[in-house]
């Protein structure tokens, strides 16, 4: 088997990177390299000519409303076709908060400005009256993760609603999630994952990072990844879980 390459496209790395979202790229890189997988990272900024033809993982971080206003036109003009093609080929997308909101049909800012989204996923976001800020714990259902929980930190005023038939990334155990009303958090649609979880997300959720790497490389390239010793990473996960839920996450599948 030839050594696979993880090709990460980092969308709007300069414009949208709050709460250390770049840490997700570092986690993916290190966890792949520790398995002998070569990693290539391409920052994809504003302007024409985005080449995502060989990307197998696309990451889009969070941003304030002003950052989202800066990029949404560019995304619709220069990125959407390339992202859609990548998704159709099975590439993984991880979009956090502001990036997640712009994957949908529309995002209405706190000031009431409607930004058309990329309409890659059937969801939309409207402003809420309060900001949801704090630690969040969710429980995934059918991703096969052990533990099933994901922990993170959310900070958003947008309220996101999923279209019919779309599965959330998980069920909120504590926190607001998509809208603070229906207990859903994020979206898991084919290989497209959207979430409000910053933290950054992946350092404290190494099991989810590995799922993304496995799906990005595909079963024929990699099979299951060799397990790593994740003592510190899972201590970080458990400490958020204990603080927020008052109990550690169950490590039984
Ligand atoms: N501006 C968006 C909101 O407040 C997203 C914020 C973020 O990415 N943290 O809902």
Short mmCIF file of C-alpha atoms and ligand atoms in Angstrom, two decimals:
data_model
loop_
_atom_site.label_atom_id
_atom_site.label_comp_id
_atom_site.label_asym_id
_atom_site.label_seq_id
_atom_site.Cartn_x
_atom_site.Cartn_y
_atom_site.Cartn_z
CA UNK A 1 0.00 0.00 0.00
CA UNK A 2 1.53 3.38 -0.97
CA UNK A 3 1.73 5.94 1.81
CA UNK A 4 -1.32 8.19 1.52
CA UNK A 5 -1.17 11.97 1.67
CA UNK A 6 -3.61 14.06 3.67
CA UNK A 7 -4.23 17.19 1.61
CA UNK A 8 -5.84 19.87 3.73
CA UNK A 9 -7.28 23.04 2.23
CA UNK A 10 -7.66 25.73 4.87
CA UNK A 11 -10.32 28.17 3.71
CA UNK A 12 -9.91 31.81 4.67
CA UNK A 13 -7.16 31.04 7.15
CA UNK A 14 -6.38 34.75 7.57
CA UNK A 15 -9.92 36.07 7.62
CA UNK A 16 -11.63 33.41 9.74
CA UNK A 17 -9.58 31.99 12.58
CA UNK A 18 -10.92 32.78 16.02
CA UNK A 19 -10.62 30.92 19.34
CA UNK A 20 -7.60 29.07 18.02
CA UNK A 21 -9.48 27.26 15.26
CA UNK A 22 -6.11 26.81 13.55
CA UNK A 23 -5.38 24.29 16.33
CA UNK A 24 -7.63 21.91 14.44
CA UNK A 25 -5.18 21.93 11.54
CA UNK A 26 -2.27 21.31 13.91
CA UNK A 27 -4.08 18.34 15.47
CA UNK A 28 -4.92 16.79 12.11
CA UNK A 29 -1.34 17.31 10.95
CA UNK A 30 0.34 15.83 13.99
CA UNK A 31 -2.02 12.86 14.27
CA UNK A 32 -1.51 12.02 10.61
CA UNK A 33 2.28 12.47 10.74
CA UNK A 34 2.56 10.31 13.85
CA UNK A 35 1.15 7.51 11.66
CA UNK A 36 3.64 8.15 8.86
CA UNK A 37 1.05 9.94 6.71
CA UNK A 38 2.36 12.87 4.70
CA UNK A 39 0.38 16.10 5.15
CA UNK A 40 0.09 19.00 2.75
CA UNK A 41 -1.67 22.17 3.86
CA UNK A 42 -2.84 24.79 1.42
CA UNK A 43 -4.20 28.12 2.64
CA UNK A 44 -7.01 29.20 0.33
CA UNK A 45 -7.70 32.92 0.67
CA UNK A 46 -9.84 35.42 -1.19
CA UNK A 47 -9.74 35.66 -4.96
CA UNK A 48 -10.23 33.46 -7.99
CA UNK A 49 -8.37 30.28 -8.83
CA UNK A 50 -9.07 28.17 -5.74
CA UNK A 51 -7.79 24.71 -6.60
CA UNK A 52 -9.40 22.08 -4.42
CA UNK A 53 -9.15 19.33 -7.01
CA UNK A 54 -6.92 17.09 -4.91
CA UNK A 55 -7.93 18.26 -1.41
CA UNK A 56 -9.30 15.44 0.71
CA UNK A 57 -10.08 17.59 3.75
CA UNK A 58 -11.41 21.15 3.70
CA UNK A 59 -11.38 23.18 6.89
CA UNK A 60 -13.24 26.47 7.45
CA UNK A 61 -12.96 28.18 10.83
CA UNK A 62 -15.14 30.63 12.69
CA UNK A 63 -15.38 34.37 12.39
CA UNK A 64 -17.20 37.41 13.61
CA UNK A 65 -20.03 38.83 11.52
CA UNK A 66 -17.59 41.36 10.00
CA UNK A 67 -15.27 38.52 8.91
CA UNK A 68 -18.20 36.66 7.39
CA UNK A 69 -19.26 39.78 5.49
CA UNK A 70 -15.73 40.02 4.16
CA UNK A 71 -15.70 36.55 2.64
CA UNK A 72 -19.24 35.48 1.77
CA UNK A 73 -19.27 37.06 -1.71
CA UNK A 74 -15.86 35.65 -2.49
CA UNK A 75 -16.97 32.20 -1.34
CA UNK A 76 -20.03 32.26 -3.58
CA UNK A 77 -18.08 33.62 -6.58
CA UNK A 78 -14.87 31.65 -6.35
CA UNK A 79 -15.15 28.67 -4.03
CA UNK A 80 -18.56 27.06 -4.12
CA UNK A 81 -18.14 25.03 -7.31
CA UNK A 82 -14.78 23.70 -6.20
CA UNK A 83 -16.13 22.79 -2.75
CA UNK A 84 -19.21 21.12 -4.23
CA UNK A 85 -17.03 19.00 -6.55
CA UNK A 86 -14.78 18.05 -3.65
CA UNK A 87 -17.77 16.97 -1.56
CA UNK A 88 -19.09 14.90 -4.47
CA UNK A 89 -15.73 13.10 -4.67
CA UNK A 90 -16.03 12.27 -0.96
CA UNK A 91 -13.74 14.93 0.51
CA UNK A 92 -14.32 15.73 4.17
CA UNK A 93 -15.43 19.22 5.18
CA UNK A 94 -15.11 20.50 8.74
CA UNK A 95 -16.64 23.95 9.21
CA UNK A 96 -16.76 25.66 12.60
CA UNK A 97 -19.22 28.33 13.69
CA UNK A 98 -18.96 31.21 11.17
CA UNK A 99 -17.79 28.78 8.47
CA UNK A 100 -20.57 26.35 9.39
CA UNK A 101 -23.17 29.12 9.09
CA UNK A 102 -21.95 30.07 5.60
CA UNK A 103 -22.27 26.48 4.34
CA UNK A 104 -26.04 26.90 4.63
CA UNK A 105 -28.66 28.71 2.61
CA UNK A 106 -28.38 32.03 4.41
CA UNK A 107 -26.94 33.77 7.43
CA UNK A 108 -28.62 36.81 8.93
CA UNK A 109 -26.14 38.87 10.96
CA UNK A 110 -26.89 40.28 14.42
CA UNK A 111 -27.56 43.61 12.65
CA UNK A 112 -30.14 41.99 10.39
CA UNK A 113 -28.09 41.85 7.17
CA UNK A 114 -28.90 38.73 5.14
CA UNK A 115 -25.82 37.08 3.67
CA UNK A 116 -26.56 34.36 1.14
CA UNK A 117 -24.65 31.21 2.04
CA UNK A 118 -23.18 28.58 -0.24
CA UNK A 119 -26.27 26.37 -0.02
CA UNK A 120 -24.12 23.27 0.25
CA UNK A 121 -26.16 22.01 3.17
CA UNK A 122 -29.87 22.53 3.83
CA UNK A 123 -29.68 24.77 6.88
CA UNK A 124 -30.12 28.44 7.66
CA UNK A 125 -29.14 30.77 10.47
CA UNK A 126 -30.95 33.73 11.99
CA UNK A 127 -29.84 36.08 14.77
CA UNK A 128 -30.74 35.23 18.34
CA UNK A 129 -31.43 37.77 21.06
CA UNK A 130 -28.59 36.57 23.25
CA UNK A 131 -25.10 35.21 22.68
CA UNK A 132 -24.52 31.61 23.62
CA UNK A 133 -21.15 31.53 25.31
CA UNK A 134 -19.63 28.70 27.29
CA UNK A 135 -18.52 25.12 27.43
CA UNK A 136 -20.64 22.63 25.55
CA UNK A 137 -20.83 18.83 25.56
CA UNK A 138 -22.69 16.86 22.93
CA UNK A 139 -23.35 13.18 22.36
CA UNK A 140 -22.91 11.79 18.87
CA UNK A 141 -25.03 8.82 17.90
CA UNK A 142 -24.05 6.91 14.81
CA UNK A 143 -20.50 7.98 14.05
CA UNK A 144 -19.02 5.04 15.94
CA UNK A 145 -16.98 7.28 18.25
CA UNK A 146 -15.72 6.16 21.65
CA UNK A 147 -16.45 8.07 23.77
CA UNK A 148 -19.57 9.31 22.03
CA UNK A 149 -19.12 12.77 23.49
CA UNK A 150 -17.51 15.81 21.90
CA UNK A 151 -16.54 18.75 24.08
CA UNK A 152 -15.93 22.35 23.07
CA UNK A 153 -16.56 26.01 23.63
CA UNK A 154 -19.30 27.91 21.85
CA UNK A 155 -19.69 31.63 21.29
CA UNK A 156 -22.35 32.64 18.81
CA UNK A 157 -25.53 34.60 18.56
CA UNK A 158 -26.69 32.92 15.36
CA UNK A 159 -29.40 30.26 15.69
CA UNK A 160 -29.14 27.51 13.11
CA UNK A 161 -31.99 25.28 11.93
CA UNK A 162 -31.45 22.10 9.92
CA UNK A 163 -33.67 21.20 6.99
CA UNK A 164 -35.86 18.11 7.21
CA UNK A 165 -34.02 14.81 7.17
CA UNK A 166 -30.63 16.29 8.03
CA UNK A 167 -28.79 14.70 10.91
CA UNK A 168 -27.12 16.85 13.54
CA UNK A 169 -23.56 16.10 14.57
CA UNK A 170 -24.87 15.34 18.03
CA UNK A 171 -27.43 15.91 20.76
CA UNK A 172 -26.70 18.68 23.26
CA UNK A 173 -26.03 17.43 26.80
CA UNK A 174 -25.09 20.88 28.08
CA UNK A 175 -24.92 24.16 26.19
CA UNK A 176 -26.96 25.69 23.38
CA UNK A 177 -25.81 24.02 20.17
CA UNK A 178 -27.57 24.91 16.94
CA UNK A 179 -30.29 27.10 18.36
CA UNK A 180 -30.77 26.44 22.09
CA UNK A 181 -34.21 25.01 21.37
CA UNK A 182 -34.18 21.58 19.77
CA UNK A 183 -31.08 20.05 21.46
CA UNK A 184 -29.37 19.57 18.11
CA UNK A 185 -25.75 20.55 17.55
CA UNK A 186 -24.03 20.87 14.22
CA UNK A 187 -24.64 18.79 11.16
CA UNK A 188 -23.27 15.53 9.79
CA UNK A 189 -24.25 15.23 6.16
CA UNK A 190 -22.27 12.64 4.18
CA UNK A 191 -18.68 13.75 4.87
CA UNK A 192 -19.67 17.33 5.61
CA UNK A 193 -19.45 18.27 9.28
CA UNK A 194 -20.51 21.63 10.65
CA UNK A 195 -20.37 22.56 14.31
CA UNK A 196 -20.42 25.42 16.80
CA UNK A 197 -17.65 23.78 18.82
CA UNK A 198 -14.49 25.82 19.06
CA UNK A 199 -11.95 24.99 21.69
CA UNK A 200 -10.30 24.45 19.38
CA UNK A 201 -12.33 21.33 18.75
CA UNK A 202 -9.95 18.59 17.70
CA UNK A 203 -7.19 18.73 20.36
CA UNK A 204 -9.74 17.73 23.02
CA UNK A 205 -11.58 15.32 20.72
CA UNK A 206 -8.85 13.15 19.21
CA UNK A 207 -11.32 10.37 18.36
CA UNK A 208 -13.20 12.79 16.09
CA UNK A 209 -9.93 14.01 14.53
CA UNK A 210 -9.11 10.39 13.63
CA UNK A 211 -12.56 9.84 12.12
CA UNK A 212 -12.00 12.86 9.86
CA UNK A 213 -8.56 11.60 8.80
CA UNK A 214 -9.90 8.10 8.09
CA UNK A 215 -12.78 9.43 6.04
CA UNK A 216 -10.53 11.89 4.20
CA UNK A 217 -8.08 9.20 3.14
CA UNK A 218 -10.77 6.64 2.48
CA UNK A 219 -10.91 3.02 3.60
CA UNK A 220 -8.85 1.73 0.69
CA UNK A 221 -5.94 4.00 1.46
CA UNK A 222 -5.78 3.58 5.19
CA UNK A 223 -8.29 1.17 6.77
CA UNK A 224 -8.42 1.97 10.48
CA UNK A 225 -5.70 4.24 11.81
CA UNK A 226 -3.20 2.78 14.23
CA UNK A 227 -4.33 3.90 17.73
CA UNK A 228 -2.21 6.53 19.48
CA UNK A 229 -1.68 6.98 23.20
CA UNK A 230 -4.09 9.82 23.96
CA UNK A 231 -3.66 10.26 27.71
CA UNK A 232 -3.34 14.06 27.77
CA UNK A 233 -5.93 14.56 25.05
CA UNK A 234 -8.51 12.44 26.87
CA UNK A 235 -7.68 14.09 30.20
CA UNK A 236 -8.54 17.40 28.56
CA UNK A 237 -11.76 15.89 27.20
CA UNK A 238 -12.70 14.43 30.56
CA UNK A 239 -11.91 17.59 32.46
CA UNK A 240 -14.38 19.59 30.31
CA UNK A 241 -16.94 16.81 30.61
CA UNK A 242 -16.56 16.68 34.40
CA UNK A 243 -16.75 20.45 34.75
CA UNK A 244 -19.82 20.74 32.58
CA UNK A 245 -21.74 17.52 33.26
CA UNK A 246 -20.39 16.72 36.70
CA UNK A 247 -19.23 13.32 35.45
CA UNK A 248 -16.61 11.95 33.08
CA UNK A 249 -17.58 10.91 29.58
CA UNK A 250 -18.29 7.21 29.25
CA UNK A 251 -15.46 5.47 27.45
CA UNK A 252 -17.65 2.50 26.59
CA UNK A 253 -19.00 2.40 23.06
N1 LIG B 1 -20.76 35.66 13.89
C1 LIG B 1 -21.37 34.41 14.17
C2 LIG B 1 -22.32 34.42 15.35
O1 LIG B 1 -22.13 35.17 16.28
C3 LIG B 1 -20.29 33.33 14.33
C4 LIG B 1 -19.37 33.57 15.48
C5 LIG B 1 -18.23 32.58 15.56
O2 LIG B 1 -17.72 32.06 14.55
N2 LIG B 1 -17.78 32.35 16.77
O3 LIG B 1 -23.26 33.66 15.37
#
